[in-house]
Short mmCIF file of C-alpha atoms in Angstrom, two decimals:
data_model
loop_
_atom_site.label_atom_id
_atom_site.label_comp_id
_atom_site.label_asym_id
_atom_site.label_seq_id
_atom_site.Cartn_x
_atom_site.Cartn_y
_atom_site.Cartn_z
CA UNK A 13 -39.62 205.34 -16.31
CA UNK A 14 -42.93 207.19 -15.85
CA UNK A 15 -42.93 209.82 -13.08
CA UNK A 16 -46.29 208.61 -11.76
CA UNK A 17 -47.31 205.07 -10.84
CA UNK A 18 -48.93 203.54 -13.94
CA UNK A 19 -52.45 202.12 -13.75
CA UNK A 20 -52.71 199.78 -16.71
CA UNK A 21 -55.78 198.67 -18.60
CA UNK A 22 -55.97 196.30 -21.58
CA UNK A 23 -58.64 196.28 -24.27
CA UNK A 24 -59.31 195.74 -27.97
CA UNK A 25 -59.68 199.00 -29.89
CA UNK A 26 -63.33 199.75 -30.64
CA UNK A 27 -63.24 203.25 -32.11
CA UNK A 28 -61.35 205.11 -34.82
CA UNK A 29 -59.74 207.23 -32.11
CA UNK A 30 -58.39 204.14 -30.36
CA UNK A 31 -57.06 202.73 -33.64
CA UNK A 32 -55.31 206.03 -34.36
CA UNK A 33 -53.71 205.91 -30.90
CA UNK A 34 -52.28 202.48 -31.76
CA UNK A 35 -51.05 203.73 -35.13
CA UNK A 36 -49.46 206.79 -33.48
CA UNK A 37 -47.45 204.62 -31.07
CA UNK A 38 -46.42 202.39 -33.97
CA UNK A 39 -45.24 205.50 -35.83
CA UNK A 40 -43.07 206.56 -32.88
CA UNK A 41 -41.44 203.14 -32.64
CA UNK A 42 -41.30 201.78 -36.19
CA UNK A 43 -40.83 205.01 -38.14
CA UNK A 44 -39.15 207.53 -35.82
CA UNK A 45 -37.00 205.07 -33.87
CA UNK A 46 -36.32 202.33 -36.41
CA UNK A 47 -36.56 204.21 -39.71
CA UNK A 48 -39.36 202.13 -41.21
CA UNK A 49 -41.53 203.24 -44.10
CA UNK A 50 -44.60 202.05 -45.97
CA UNK A 51 -46.96 203.20 -48.72
CA UNK A 52 -49.70 204.24 -46.27
CA UNK A 53 -47.52 205.80 -43.55
CA UNK A 54 -48.93 209.26 -42.78
CA UNK A 55 -46.00 211.46 -41.77
CA UNK A 56 -48.09 214.60 -41.37
CA UNK A 57 -50.45 212.92 -38.89
CA UNK A 58 -47.73 210.69 -37.39
CA UNK A 59 -49.51 207.39 -38.11
CA UNK A 60 -47.99 204.03 -39.13
CA UNK A 61 -50.76 202.21 -40.97
CA UNK A 62 -51.31 199.72 -43.76
CA UNK A 63 -54.07 198.05 -45.73
CA UNK A 64 -54.42 195.22 -43.19
CA UNK A 65 -55.39 197.42 -40.24
CA UNK A 66 -59.16 197.22 -40.89
CA UNK A 67 -59.07 193.41 -40.59
CA UNK A 68 -56.99 193.09 -37.41
CA UNK A 69 -57.99 193.39 -33.79
CA UNK A 70 -55.76 195.96 -32.10
CA UNK A 71 -54.91 195.29 -28.46
CA UNK A 72 -54.08 198.40 -26.45
CA UNK A 73 -52.33 198.77 -23.11
CA UNK A 74 -53.19 202.16 -21.63
CA UNK A 75 -51.60 203.95 -18.69
CA UNK A 76 -54.82 205.25 -17.18
CA UNK A 77 -52.93 207.56 -14.82
CA UNK A 78 -51.71 209.51 -17.85
CA UNK A 79 -54.40 208.59 -20.34
CA UNK A 80 -51.95 207.41 -23.00
CA UNK A 81 -51.59 204.19 -24.98
CA UNK A 82 -48.20 202.67 -24.09
CA UNK A 83 -48.36 199.24 -25.73
CA UNK A 84 -50.02 197.69 -28.76
CA UNK A 85 -50.38 194.28 -30.40
CA UNK A 86 -52.05 193.55 -33.72
CA UNK A 87 -54.04 190.28 -33.83
CA UNK A 88 -55.45 188.45 -36.86
CA UNK A 89 -57.42 185.21 -36.45
CA UNK A 90 -57.73 182.78 -39.34
CA UNK A 91 -61.38 183.81 -39.92
CA UNK A 92 -60.30 187.45 -40.19
CA UNK A 93 -57.46 186.50 -42.55
CA UNK A 94 -60.01 184.83 -44.83
CA UNK A 95 -61.82 188.17 -45.13
CA UNK A 96 -58.54 190.01 -45.71
CA UNK A 97 -57.56 187.49 -48.42
CA UNK A 98 -54.35 186.44 -46.65
CA UNK A 99 -52.32 186.68 -43.48
CA UNK A 100 -50.03 189.70 -43.34
CA UNK A 101 -46.89 187.56 -43.10
CA UNK A 102 -47.78 185.58 -46.23
CA UNK A 103 -45.98 188.33 -48.15
CA UNK A 104 -42.79 187.06 -46.49
CA UNK A 105 -43.37 183.41 -45.60
CA UNK A 106 -45.01 180.35 -47.11
CA UNK A 107 -47.60 179.49 -44.45
CA UNK A 108 -49.12 176.49 -46.25
CA UNK A 109 -48.11 174.02 -43.52
CA UNK A 110 -49.78 176.06 -40.79
CA UNK A 111 -52.90 176.65 -42.89
CA UNK A 112 -53.14 172.93 -43.70
CA UNK A 113 -52.91 171.92 -40.04
CA UNK A 114 -56.63 172.37 -39.42
CA UNK A 115 -55.86 174.15 -36.13
CA UNK A 116 -57.02 177.59 -34.98
CA UNK A 117 -54.39 180.16 -35.98
CA UNK A 118 -53.64 183.65 -34.67
CA UNK A 119 -51.16 185.96 -36.36
CA UNK A 120 -49.42 188.52 -34.16
CA UNK A 121 -47.72 191.66 -35.35
CA UNK A 122 -46.76 195.30 -34.78
CA UNK A 123 -45.97 194.63 -31.12
CA UNK A 124 -44.37 197.64 -29.50
CA UNK A 125 -44.08 199.57 -26.25
CA UNK A 126 -43.57 203.25 -25.59
CA UNK A 127 -39.88 203.83 -24.85
CA UNK A 128 -40.61 204.94 -21.27
CA UNK A 129 -42.41 201.69 -20.45
CA UNK A 130 -39.94 199.09 -21.68
CA UNK A 131 -38.60 196.68 -19.11
CA UNK A 132 -41.56 197.24 -16.79
CA UNK A 133 -45.05 195.90 -16.20
CA UNK A 134 -46.55 197.10 -19.49
CA UNK A 135 -45.23 194.05 -21.33
CA UNK A 136 -46.69 191.78 -18.66
CA UNK A 137 -50.12 193.34 -19.21
CA UNK A 138 -49.76 192.98 -22.97
CA UNK A 139 -48.95 189.27 -22.64
CA UNK A 140 -51.71 188.74 -20.07
CA UNK A 141 -54.22 190.36 -22.41
CA UNK A 142 -52.98 188.16 -25.23
CA UNK A 143 -53.40 185.03 -23.10
CA UNK A 144 -57.01 186.01 -22.37
CA UNK A 145 -57.65 186.61 -26.07
CA UNK A 146 -56.15 183.22 -27.02
CA UNK A 147 -58.31 181.50 -24.44
CA UNK A 148 -61.47 183.35 -25.52
CA UNK A 149 -61.02 182.42 -29.18
CA UNK A 150 -59.62 178.91 -28.55
CA UNK A 151 -56.44 179.65 -30.48
CA UNK A 152 -54.03 176.73 -30.86
CA UNK A 153 -51.09 178.17 -32.81
CA UNK A 154 -49.73 181.71 -32.58
CA UNK A 155 -47.28 183.01 -35.17
CA UNK A 156 -45.94 186.18 -36.71
CA UNK A 157 -42.81 187.91 -37.89
CA UNK A 158 -40.45 189.54 -35.41
CA UNK A 159 -37.58 191.76 -36.37
CA UNK A 160 -33.93 192.44 -35.86
CA UNK A 161 -32.94 196.03 -36.63
CA UNK A 162 -30.90 196.34 -39.82
CA UNK A 163 -30.69 194.49 -43.12
CA UNK A 164 -27.16 192.99 -43.04
CA UNK A 165 -27.49 189.32 -42.01
CA UNK A 166 -23.73 189.06 -41.49
CA UNK A 167 -24.01 191.50 -38.56
CA UNK A 168 -26.66 189.17 -37.07
CA UNK A 169 -24.84 185.92 -37.77
CA UNK A 170 -24.55 184.84 -34.13
CA UNK A 171 -28.22 185.37 -33.32
CA UNK A 172 -29.63 184.01 -36.58
CA UNK A 173 -27.41 180.93 -36.43
CA UNK A 174 -28.36 180.33 -32.79
CA UNK A 175 -32.04 180.38 -33.78
CA UNK A 176 -31.41 178.03 -36.71
CA UNK A 177 -29.42 175.48 -34.73
CA UNK A 178 -31.45 175.50 -31.50
CA UNK A 179 -34.99 176.69 -32.20
CA UNK A 180 -36.02 175.55 -35.69
CA UNK A 181 -39.69 174.54 -35.87
CA UNK A 182 -40.60 170.87 -36.31
CA UNK A 183 -41.26 169.91 -39.94
CA UNK A 184 -45.06 170.05 -39.67
CA UNK A 185 -44.89 173.70 -38.49
CA UNK A 186 -41.82 174.83 -40.42
CA UNK A 187 -42.80 177.77 -42.58
CA UNK A 188 -40.20 178.99 -45.08
CA UNK A 189 -39.11 182.45 -46.15
CA UNK A 190 -40.17 183.33 -49.69
CA UNK A 191 -37.10 185.49 -50.38
CA UNK A 192 -34.87 183.01 -48.63
CA UNK A 193 -32.02 184.30 -46.49
CA UNK A 194 -30.30 181.41 -44.74
CA UNK A 195 -29.98 181.72 -40.96
CA UNK A 196 -27.32 178.99 -40.94
CA UNK A 197 -24.47 181.48 -41.12
CA UNK A 198 -22.14 179.91 -38.55
CA UNK A 199 -21.38 176.39 -37.43
CA UNK A 200 -22.94 175.60 -34.07
CA UNK A 201 -19.54 174.96 -32.49
CA UNK A 202 -18.44 178.52 -33.39
CA UNK A 203 -21.42 180.28 -31.81
CA UNK A 204 -20.93 182.88 -29.11
CA UNK A 205 -24.14 182.01 -27.29
CA UNK A 206 -23.93 184.85 -24.77
CA UNK A 207 -23.48 187.42 -27.52
CA UNK A 208 -26.27 185.80 -29.54
CA UNK A 209 -28.76 186.16 -26.69
CA UNK A 210 -27.70 189.71 -25.85
CA UNK A 211 -28.22 190.74 -29.47
CA UNK A 212 -31.58 188.96 -29.84
CA UNK A 213 -34.59 191.30 -29.36
CA UNK A 214 -36.60 190.89 -26.16
CA UNK A 215 -39.78 189.86 -27.98
CA UNK A 216 -38.02 186.95 -29.71
CA UNK A 217 -36.46 185.83 -26.44
CA UNK A 218 -39.88 185.95 -24.79
CA UNK A 219 -41.27 183.53 -27.39
CA UNK A 220 -38.28 181.22 -26.95
CA UNK A 221 -38.85 181.10 -23.17
CA UNK A 222 -42.41 179.97 -23.89
CA UNK A 223 -41.17 177.15 -26.12
CA UNK A 224 -41.55 178.99 -29.40
CA UNK A 225 -39.83 178.06 -32.66
CA UNK A 226 -38.67 179.89 -35.76
CA UNK A 227 -39.39 179.13 -39.38
CA UNK A 228 -36.72 178.29 -41.91
CA UNK A 229 -34.85 181.27 -43.29
CA UNK A 230 -35.00 184.99 -42.57
CA UNK A 231 -36.60 187.70 -44.69
CA UNK A 232 -34.81 190.99 -45.40
CA UNK A 233 -37.38 193.79 -45.23
CA UNK A 234 -35.76 196.79 -46.89
CA UNK A 235 -38.85 198.97 -46.42
CA UNK A 236 -38.82 198.57 -42.64
CA UNK A 237 -35.02 198.34 -42.36
CA UNK A 238 -35.28 194.98 -40.59
CA UNK A 239 -34.31 191.34 -40.81
CA UNK A 240 -37.39 189.29 -40.00
CA UNK A 241 -37.86 185.81 -38.59
CA UNK A 242 -41.15 183.97 -38.30
CA UNK A 243 -42.00 182.88 -34.76
CA UNK A 244 -44.38 179.98 -34.12
CA UNK A 245 -45.86 179.02 -30.74
CA UNK A 246 -47.87 175.81 -30.43
CA UNK A 247 -49.86 176.06 -27.18
CA UNK A 248 -50.24 172.27 -27.02
CA UNK A 249 -46.46 171.86 -26.72
CA UNK A 250 -46.04 174.23 -23.77
CA UNK A 251 -44.95 172.64 -20.51
CA UNK A 252 -46.40 173.64 -17.15
CA UNK A 253 -43.66 176.17 -16.41
CA UNK A 254 -44.04 177.82 -19.80
CA UNK A 255 -47.82 177.90 -19.43
CA UNK A 256 -47.54 179.63 -16.04
CA UNK A 257 -45.27 182.29 -17.56
CA UNK A 258 -47.62 182.79 -20.48
CA UNK A 259 -50.80 183.06 -18.42
CA UNK A 260 -49.28 185.07 -15.59
CA UNK A 261 -49.75 182.16 -13.22
CA UNK A 262 -53.45 181.72 -14.04
CA UNK A 263 -54.16 178.29 -15.50
CA UNK A 264 -56.54 178.57 -18.45
CA UNK A 265 -56.32 175.12 -19.99
#
């Protein structure tokens, strides 16, 4: 943990310098730690970037005591996606059901925390900032891909099958993987639920606690060395307890 008491601030990046700080943290996590790649990754400058960055809003959590960005979230509203020509995750998932819903959509991606700030208050500030953003833009459905490390679905059979059997999105929100990898790899009766939850990344578990769902099928991302699932959160379906968690106890709706 940090050797000084963090003083967190949350904002949307406004300058090229702030965007580069987000891309530098993404490089540390997605490239150095997880072995990801990409056609626009700049190894010499230590930046993880892609062609979608100019269209997204980039939320930054900064430890003001140290002057460093320690958390980032990439946010794409449906109006921004129209300018980009697509949502980022449309390369992996058929989003036609979400796009046909007529509801305000927000795609989330590239969420990460500096290794020294995981398990602490930085994630709380990231989620609180996201809740403010959702309220400001009147977002109704949040979605985006989240990743398991590795590309062998058999090694993830417990977790993927648990998601399939217990957290599959309702039909009207059920997006489907384009390069379909079934998540129904084990019968429900054979699941080791404790192991499944232990092996499920914290971000995915956070969405599940808020009442989130997953789309149908996983996507194997060889470039990023991950197995991706599509998470969907319908704010209208959240109960009071979930809403309090999501808003940090501040009722916004």
